[in-house]
C-alpha positions as a Markdown table, in Angstrom:
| # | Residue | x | y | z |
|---|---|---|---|---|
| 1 | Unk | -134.2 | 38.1 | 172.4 |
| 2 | Unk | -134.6 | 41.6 | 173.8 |
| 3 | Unk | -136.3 | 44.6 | 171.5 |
| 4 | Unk | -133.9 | 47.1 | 171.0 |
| 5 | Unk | -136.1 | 50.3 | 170.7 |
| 6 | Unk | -134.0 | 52.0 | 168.4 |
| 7 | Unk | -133.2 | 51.5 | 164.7 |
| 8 | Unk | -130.3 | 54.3 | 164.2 |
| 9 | Unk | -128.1 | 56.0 | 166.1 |
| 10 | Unk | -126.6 | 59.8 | 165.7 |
| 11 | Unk | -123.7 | 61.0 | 167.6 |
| 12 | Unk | -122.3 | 64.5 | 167.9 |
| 13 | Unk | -118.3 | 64.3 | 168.1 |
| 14 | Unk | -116.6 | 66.6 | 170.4 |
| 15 | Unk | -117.7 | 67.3 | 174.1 |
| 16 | Unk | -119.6 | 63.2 | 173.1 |
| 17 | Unk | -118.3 | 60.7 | 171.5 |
| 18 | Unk | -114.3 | 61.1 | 171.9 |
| 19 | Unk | -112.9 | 62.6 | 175.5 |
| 20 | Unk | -110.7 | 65.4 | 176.3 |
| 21 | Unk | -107.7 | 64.0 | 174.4 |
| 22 | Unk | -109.8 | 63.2 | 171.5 |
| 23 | Unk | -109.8 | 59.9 | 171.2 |
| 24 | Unk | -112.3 | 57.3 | 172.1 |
| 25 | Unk | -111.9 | 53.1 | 172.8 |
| 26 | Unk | -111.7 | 52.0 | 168.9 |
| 27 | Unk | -111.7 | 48.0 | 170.5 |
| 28 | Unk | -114.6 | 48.9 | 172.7 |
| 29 | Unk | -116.5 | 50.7 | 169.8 |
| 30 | Unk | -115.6 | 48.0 | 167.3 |
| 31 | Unk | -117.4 | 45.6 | 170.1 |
| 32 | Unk | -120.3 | 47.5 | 170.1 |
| 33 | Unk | -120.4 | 48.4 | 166.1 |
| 34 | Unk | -120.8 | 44.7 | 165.9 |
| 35 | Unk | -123.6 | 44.2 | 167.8 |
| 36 | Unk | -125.6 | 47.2 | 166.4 |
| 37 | Unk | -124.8 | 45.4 | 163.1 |
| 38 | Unk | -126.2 | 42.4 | 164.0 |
| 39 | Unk | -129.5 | 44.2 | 165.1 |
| 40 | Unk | -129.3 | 45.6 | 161.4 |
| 41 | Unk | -129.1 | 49.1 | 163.0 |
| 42 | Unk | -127.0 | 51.8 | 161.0 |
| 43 | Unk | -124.5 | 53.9 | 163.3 |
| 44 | Unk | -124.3 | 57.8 | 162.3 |
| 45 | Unk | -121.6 | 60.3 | 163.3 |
| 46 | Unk | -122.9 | 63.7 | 163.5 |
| 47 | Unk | -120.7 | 66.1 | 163.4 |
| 48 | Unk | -119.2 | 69.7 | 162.8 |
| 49 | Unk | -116.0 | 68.4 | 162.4 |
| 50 | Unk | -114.9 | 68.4 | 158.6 |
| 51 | Unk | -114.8 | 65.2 | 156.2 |
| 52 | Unk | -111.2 | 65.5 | 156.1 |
| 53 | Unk | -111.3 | 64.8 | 160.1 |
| 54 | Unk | -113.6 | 62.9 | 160.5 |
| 55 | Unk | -112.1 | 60.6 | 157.7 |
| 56 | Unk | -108.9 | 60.0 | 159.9 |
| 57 | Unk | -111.0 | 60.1 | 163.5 |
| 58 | Unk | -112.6 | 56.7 | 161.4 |
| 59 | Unk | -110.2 | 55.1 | 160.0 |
| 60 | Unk | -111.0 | 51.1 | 159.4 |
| 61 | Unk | -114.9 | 52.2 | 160.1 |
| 62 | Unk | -115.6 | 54.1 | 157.2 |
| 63 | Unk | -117.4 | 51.3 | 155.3 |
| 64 | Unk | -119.1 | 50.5 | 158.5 |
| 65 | Unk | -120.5 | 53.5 | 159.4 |
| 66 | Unk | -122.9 | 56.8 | 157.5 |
| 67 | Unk | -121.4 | 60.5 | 157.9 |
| 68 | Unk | -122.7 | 63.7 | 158.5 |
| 69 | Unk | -120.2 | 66.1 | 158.5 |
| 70 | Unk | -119.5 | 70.3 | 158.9 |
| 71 | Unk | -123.0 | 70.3 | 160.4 |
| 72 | Unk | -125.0 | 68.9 | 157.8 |
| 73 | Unk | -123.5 | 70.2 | 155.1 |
| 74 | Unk | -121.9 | 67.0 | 153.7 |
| 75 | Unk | -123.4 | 63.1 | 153.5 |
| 76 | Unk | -121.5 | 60.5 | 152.8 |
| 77 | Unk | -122.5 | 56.3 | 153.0 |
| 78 | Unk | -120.0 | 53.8 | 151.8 |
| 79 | Unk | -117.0 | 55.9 | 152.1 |
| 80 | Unk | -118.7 | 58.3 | 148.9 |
| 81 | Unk | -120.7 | 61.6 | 149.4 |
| 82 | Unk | -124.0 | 61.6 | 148.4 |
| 83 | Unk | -125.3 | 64.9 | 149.3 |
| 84 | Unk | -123.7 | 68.1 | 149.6 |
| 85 | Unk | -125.0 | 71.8 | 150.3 |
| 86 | Unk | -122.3 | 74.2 | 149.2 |
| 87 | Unk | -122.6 | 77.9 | 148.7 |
| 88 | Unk | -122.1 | 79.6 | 145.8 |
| 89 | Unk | -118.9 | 81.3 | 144.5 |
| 90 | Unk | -120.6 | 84.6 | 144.8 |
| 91 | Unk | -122.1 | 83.6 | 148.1 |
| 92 | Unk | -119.4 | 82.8 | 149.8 |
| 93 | Unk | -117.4 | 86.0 | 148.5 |
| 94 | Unk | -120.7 | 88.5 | 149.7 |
| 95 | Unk | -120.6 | 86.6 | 152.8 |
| 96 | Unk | -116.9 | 86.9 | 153.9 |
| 97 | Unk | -117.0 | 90.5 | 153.0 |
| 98 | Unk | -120.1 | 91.1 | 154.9 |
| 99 | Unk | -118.7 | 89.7 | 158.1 |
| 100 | Unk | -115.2 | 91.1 | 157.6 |
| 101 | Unk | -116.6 | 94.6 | 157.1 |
| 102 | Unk | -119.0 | 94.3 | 160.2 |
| 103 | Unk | -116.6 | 92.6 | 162.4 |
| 104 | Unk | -112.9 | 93.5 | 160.7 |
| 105 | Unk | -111.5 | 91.7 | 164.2 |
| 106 | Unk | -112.8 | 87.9 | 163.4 |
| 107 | Unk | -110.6 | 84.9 | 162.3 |
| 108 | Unk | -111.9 | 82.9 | 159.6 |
| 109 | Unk | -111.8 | 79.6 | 157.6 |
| 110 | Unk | -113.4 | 78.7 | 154.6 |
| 111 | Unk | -114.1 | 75.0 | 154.4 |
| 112 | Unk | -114.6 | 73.8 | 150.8 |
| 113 | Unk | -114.5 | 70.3 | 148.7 |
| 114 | Unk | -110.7 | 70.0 | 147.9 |
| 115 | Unk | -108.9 | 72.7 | 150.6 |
| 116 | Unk | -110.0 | 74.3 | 153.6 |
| 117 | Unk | -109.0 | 78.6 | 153.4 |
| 118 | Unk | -107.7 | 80.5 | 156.8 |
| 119 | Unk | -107.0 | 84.2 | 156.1 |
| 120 | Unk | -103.6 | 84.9 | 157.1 |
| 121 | Unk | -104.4 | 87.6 | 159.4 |
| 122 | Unk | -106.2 | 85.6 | 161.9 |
| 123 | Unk | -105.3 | 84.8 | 164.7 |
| 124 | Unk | -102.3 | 82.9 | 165.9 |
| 125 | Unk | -103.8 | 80.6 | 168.1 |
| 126 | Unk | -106.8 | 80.1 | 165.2 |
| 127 | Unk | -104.6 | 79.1 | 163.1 |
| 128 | Unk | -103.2 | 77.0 | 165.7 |
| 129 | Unk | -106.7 | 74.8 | 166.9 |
| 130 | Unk | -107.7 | 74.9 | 163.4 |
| 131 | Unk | -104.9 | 73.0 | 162.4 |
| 132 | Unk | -106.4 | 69.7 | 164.0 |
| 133 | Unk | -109.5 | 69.6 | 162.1 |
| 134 | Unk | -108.8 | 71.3 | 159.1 |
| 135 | Unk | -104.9 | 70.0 | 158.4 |
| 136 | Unk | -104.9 | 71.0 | 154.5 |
| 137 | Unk | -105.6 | 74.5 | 155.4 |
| 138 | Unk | -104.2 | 77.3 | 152.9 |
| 139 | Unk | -103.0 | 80.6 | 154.2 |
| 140 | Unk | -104.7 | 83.3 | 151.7 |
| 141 | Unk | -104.0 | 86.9 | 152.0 |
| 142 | Unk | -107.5 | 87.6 | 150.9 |
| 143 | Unk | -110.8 | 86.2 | 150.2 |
| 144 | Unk | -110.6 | 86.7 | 146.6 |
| 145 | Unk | -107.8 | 83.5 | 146.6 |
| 146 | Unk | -110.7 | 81.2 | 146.8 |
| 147 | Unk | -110.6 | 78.9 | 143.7 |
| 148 | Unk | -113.9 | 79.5 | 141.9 |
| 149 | Unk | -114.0 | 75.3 | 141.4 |
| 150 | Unk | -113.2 | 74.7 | 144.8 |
| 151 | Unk | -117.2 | 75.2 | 146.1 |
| 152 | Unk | -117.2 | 76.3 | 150.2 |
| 153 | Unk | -119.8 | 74.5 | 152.3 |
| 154 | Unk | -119.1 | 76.3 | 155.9 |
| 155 | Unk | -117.5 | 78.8 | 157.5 |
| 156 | Unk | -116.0 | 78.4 | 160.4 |
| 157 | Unk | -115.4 | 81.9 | 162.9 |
| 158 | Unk | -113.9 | 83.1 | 165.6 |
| 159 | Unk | -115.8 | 86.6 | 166.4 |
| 160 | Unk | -116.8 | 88.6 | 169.2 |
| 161 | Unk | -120.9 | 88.2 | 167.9 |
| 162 | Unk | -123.4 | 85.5 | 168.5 |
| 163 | Unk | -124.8 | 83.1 | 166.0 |
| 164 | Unk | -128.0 | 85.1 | 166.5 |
| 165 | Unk | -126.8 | 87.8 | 165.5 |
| 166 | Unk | -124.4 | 86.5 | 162.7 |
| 167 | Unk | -127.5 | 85.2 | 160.8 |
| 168 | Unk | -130.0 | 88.0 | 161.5 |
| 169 | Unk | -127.4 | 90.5 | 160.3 |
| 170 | Unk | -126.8 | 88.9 | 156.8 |
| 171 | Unk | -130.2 | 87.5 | 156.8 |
| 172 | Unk | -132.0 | 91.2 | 156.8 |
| 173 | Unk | -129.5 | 92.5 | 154.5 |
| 174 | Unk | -129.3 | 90.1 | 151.4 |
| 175 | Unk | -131.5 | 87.4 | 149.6 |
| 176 | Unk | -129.2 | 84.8 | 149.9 |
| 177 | Unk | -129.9 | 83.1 | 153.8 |
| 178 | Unk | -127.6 | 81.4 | 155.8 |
| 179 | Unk | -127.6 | 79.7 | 158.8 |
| 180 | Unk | -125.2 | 80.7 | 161.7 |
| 181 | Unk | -124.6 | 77.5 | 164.6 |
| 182 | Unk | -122.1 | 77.2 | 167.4 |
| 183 | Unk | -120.1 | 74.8 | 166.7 |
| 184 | Unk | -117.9 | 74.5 | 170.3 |
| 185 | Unk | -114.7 | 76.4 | 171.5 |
| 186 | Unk | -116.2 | 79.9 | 171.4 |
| 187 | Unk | -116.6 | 79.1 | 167.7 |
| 188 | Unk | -119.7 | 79.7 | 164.8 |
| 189 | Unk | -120.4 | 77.9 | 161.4 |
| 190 | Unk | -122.1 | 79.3 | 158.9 |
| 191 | Unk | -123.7 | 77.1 | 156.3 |
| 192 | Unk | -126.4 | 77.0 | 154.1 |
| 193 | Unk | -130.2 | 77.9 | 155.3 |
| 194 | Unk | -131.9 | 75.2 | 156.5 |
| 195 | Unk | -128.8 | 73.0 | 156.9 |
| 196 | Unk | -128.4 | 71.4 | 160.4 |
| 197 | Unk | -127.4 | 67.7 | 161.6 |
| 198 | Unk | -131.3 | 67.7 | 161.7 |
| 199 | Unk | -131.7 | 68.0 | 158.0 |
| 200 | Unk | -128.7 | 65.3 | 157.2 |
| 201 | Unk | -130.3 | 62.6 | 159.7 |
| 202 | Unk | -133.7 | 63.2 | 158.5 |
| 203 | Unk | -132.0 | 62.8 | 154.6 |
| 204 | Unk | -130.5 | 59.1 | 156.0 |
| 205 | Unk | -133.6 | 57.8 | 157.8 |
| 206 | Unk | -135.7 | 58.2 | 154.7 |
| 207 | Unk | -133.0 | 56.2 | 153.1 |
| 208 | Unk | -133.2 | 53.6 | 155.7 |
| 209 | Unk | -137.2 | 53.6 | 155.9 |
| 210 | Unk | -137.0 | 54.7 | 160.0 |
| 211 | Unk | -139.1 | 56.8 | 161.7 |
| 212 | Unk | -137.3 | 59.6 | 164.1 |
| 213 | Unk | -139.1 | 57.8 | 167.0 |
| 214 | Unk | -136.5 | 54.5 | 166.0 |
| 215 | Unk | -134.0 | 57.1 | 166.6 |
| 216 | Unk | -131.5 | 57.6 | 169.3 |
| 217 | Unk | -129.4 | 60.2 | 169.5 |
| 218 | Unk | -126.2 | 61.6 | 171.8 |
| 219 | Unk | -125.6 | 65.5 | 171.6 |
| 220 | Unk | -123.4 | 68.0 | 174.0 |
| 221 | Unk | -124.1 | 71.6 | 172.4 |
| 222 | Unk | -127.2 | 73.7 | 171.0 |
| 223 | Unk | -126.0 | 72.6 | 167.5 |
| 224 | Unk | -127.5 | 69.4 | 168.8 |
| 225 | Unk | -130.4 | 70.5 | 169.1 |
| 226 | Unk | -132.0 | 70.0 | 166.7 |
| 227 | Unk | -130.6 | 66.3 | 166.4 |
| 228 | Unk | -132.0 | 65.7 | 169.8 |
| 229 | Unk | -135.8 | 67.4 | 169.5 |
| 230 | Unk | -136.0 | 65.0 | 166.3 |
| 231 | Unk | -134.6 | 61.5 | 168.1 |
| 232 | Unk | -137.3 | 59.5 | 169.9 |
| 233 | Unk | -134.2 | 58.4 | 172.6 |
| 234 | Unk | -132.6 | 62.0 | 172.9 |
| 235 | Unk | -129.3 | 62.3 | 175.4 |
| 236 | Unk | -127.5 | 64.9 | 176.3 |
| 237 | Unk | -124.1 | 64.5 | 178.0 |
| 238 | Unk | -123.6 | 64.8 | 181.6 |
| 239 | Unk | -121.0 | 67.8 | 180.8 |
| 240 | Unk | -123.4 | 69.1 | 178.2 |
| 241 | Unk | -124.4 | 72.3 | 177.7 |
| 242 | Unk | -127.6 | 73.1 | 180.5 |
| 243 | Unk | -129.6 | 74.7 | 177.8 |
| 244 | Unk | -129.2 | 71.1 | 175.5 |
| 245 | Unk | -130.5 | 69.2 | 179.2 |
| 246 | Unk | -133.5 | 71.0 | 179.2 |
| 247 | Unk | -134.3 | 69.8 | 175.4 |
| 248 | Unk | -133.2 | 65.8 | 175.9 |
| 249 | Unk | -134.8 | 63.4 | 177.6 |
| 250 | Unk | -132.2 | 61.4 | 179.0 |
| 251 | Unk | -128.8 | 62.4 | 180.3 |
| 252 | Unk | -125.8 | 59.8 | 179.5 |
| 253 | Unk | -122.7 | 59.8 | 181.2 |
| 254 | Unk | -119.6 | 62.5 | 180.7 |
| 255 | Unk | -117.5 | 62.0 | 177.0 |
| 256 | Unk | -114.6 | 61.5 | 179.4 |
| 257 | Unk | -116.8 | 58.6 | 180.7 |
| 258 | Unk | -117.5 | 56.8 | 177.4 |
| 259 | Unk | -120.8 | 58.3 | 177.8 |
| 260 | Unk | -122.2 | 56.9 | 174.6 |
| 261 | Unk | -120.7 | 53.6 | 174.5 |
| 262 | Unk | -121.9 | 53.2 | 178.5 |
| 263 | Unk | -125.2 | 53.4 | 177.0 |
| 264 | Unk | -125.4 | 51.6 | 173.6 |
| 265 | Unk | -123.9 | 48.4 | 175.6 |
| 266 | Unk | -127.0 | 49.0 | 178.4 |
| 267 | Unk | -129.5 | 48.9 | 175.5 |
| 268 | Unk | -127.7 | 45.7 | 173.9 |
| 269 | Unk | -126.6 | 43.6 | 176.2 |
């Protein structure tokens, strides 16, 4: 039988794993779940997208498969979380204030455990994207509506800054550091220092006993980056960002192209 090189695989979500619409072959996926099973190798979804999401983009695989969502900030195996990295109250609340003072203009969302928190003056058409990922959203008129028991992971913006700048700002100012990511769609997460994909893969494959060199991994943005420099197979998508290219060392085809599953089947069949 034929060595697969590879003992786990990470994939990022949008702009990878599903197309355009969204959606990706579930029959075609189940196919090649199967097989990775059989090869006793664990299949992880990567992703910035929120639990909530990513709950319902995996519906009849959540036993089957490990979970990293809002960019590291949540773990879950066998459907149950099993590490988290949420800001505190007082965090969160110094945070939101620090970037609504600096940039009054930006549209925000609060992700936390039981609701997700959109300010109700941003934008219409925030509101409006956000409503896919995050679908129990609450309108708050102001950050002080934040349930104290409801802890926040990430935030999620829409600002005219870059996630550079975002973290260096806060980061010189106060004790407490963050980490600022783009997350896609002229967006930026905020989450915990030291908190990437990175950091939740590493967390699984000392679970699983693997090396990062029985890694392969599938990334379309620079908050893969960090996925990919760690992976021993690294790919970036063919409509990937040309900064994440330069990084991987292998380019898969387009997410419109079934990009990932093109290449899992080359490796296993």
């Amino acid at each position: 039988m034929k060595k697969i090189p590879f003992k786990a695989v990470a994939v990022d979500m949008d702009g990878t794993f599903v197309n355009s619409q969204n959606t990706y072959d579930r029959q075609r996926f189940r196919r090649v779940l199967d097989k990775l099973h059989e090869h006793d190798i664990h299949f992880i979804v990567a992703s910035g997208r929120p639990l909530i999401r990513l709950e319902k983009d995996f519906a009849g695989f959540m036993d089957k498969i490990d979970v990293i969502s809002d960019n590291g900030a949540i773990l879950v195996r066998d459907k149950k979380i099993i590490n988290t990295h949420y800001f505190t109250h007082q965090t969160t609340l110094k945070l939101l204030r620090y970037i609504l003072s600096k940039h009054p203009n930006s549209s925000v969302i609060a992700c936390g455990l039981s609701n997700s928190y959109v300010l109700a003056n941003s934008s219409v058409n925030f509101k409006k994207f956000m409503n896919y990922y995050y679908y129990n959203y609450l309108t708050i008129n102001s950050i002080d509506e934040i349930p104290v028991n409801d802890p926040i992971d990430k935030i999620t913006l829409w600002i005219d800054a870059t996630p550079e700048e975002i973290e260096s700002e806060f980061n010189t100012d106060y004790t407490e550091q963050v980490h600022a990511t783009s997350s896609g769609f002229n967006c930026i997460d905020i989450i915990n220092h030291g908190v990437n994909k990175a950091s939740g893969i590493k967390y699984f494959l000392r679970y699983f006993k693997i090396n990062p060199s029985e890694l392969i991994a599938f990334g379309d943005g620079m908050n893969d980056s960090e996925m990919l420099q760690l992976a021993g197979y690294s790919y970036a998508m063919e409509n990937a960002d040309p900064e994440l290219k330069k990084i991987a060392k292998y380019e898969a085809p387009s997410n419109n192209e079934n990009g990932v599953l093109k290449v899992l089947e080359s490796y296993l069949n």
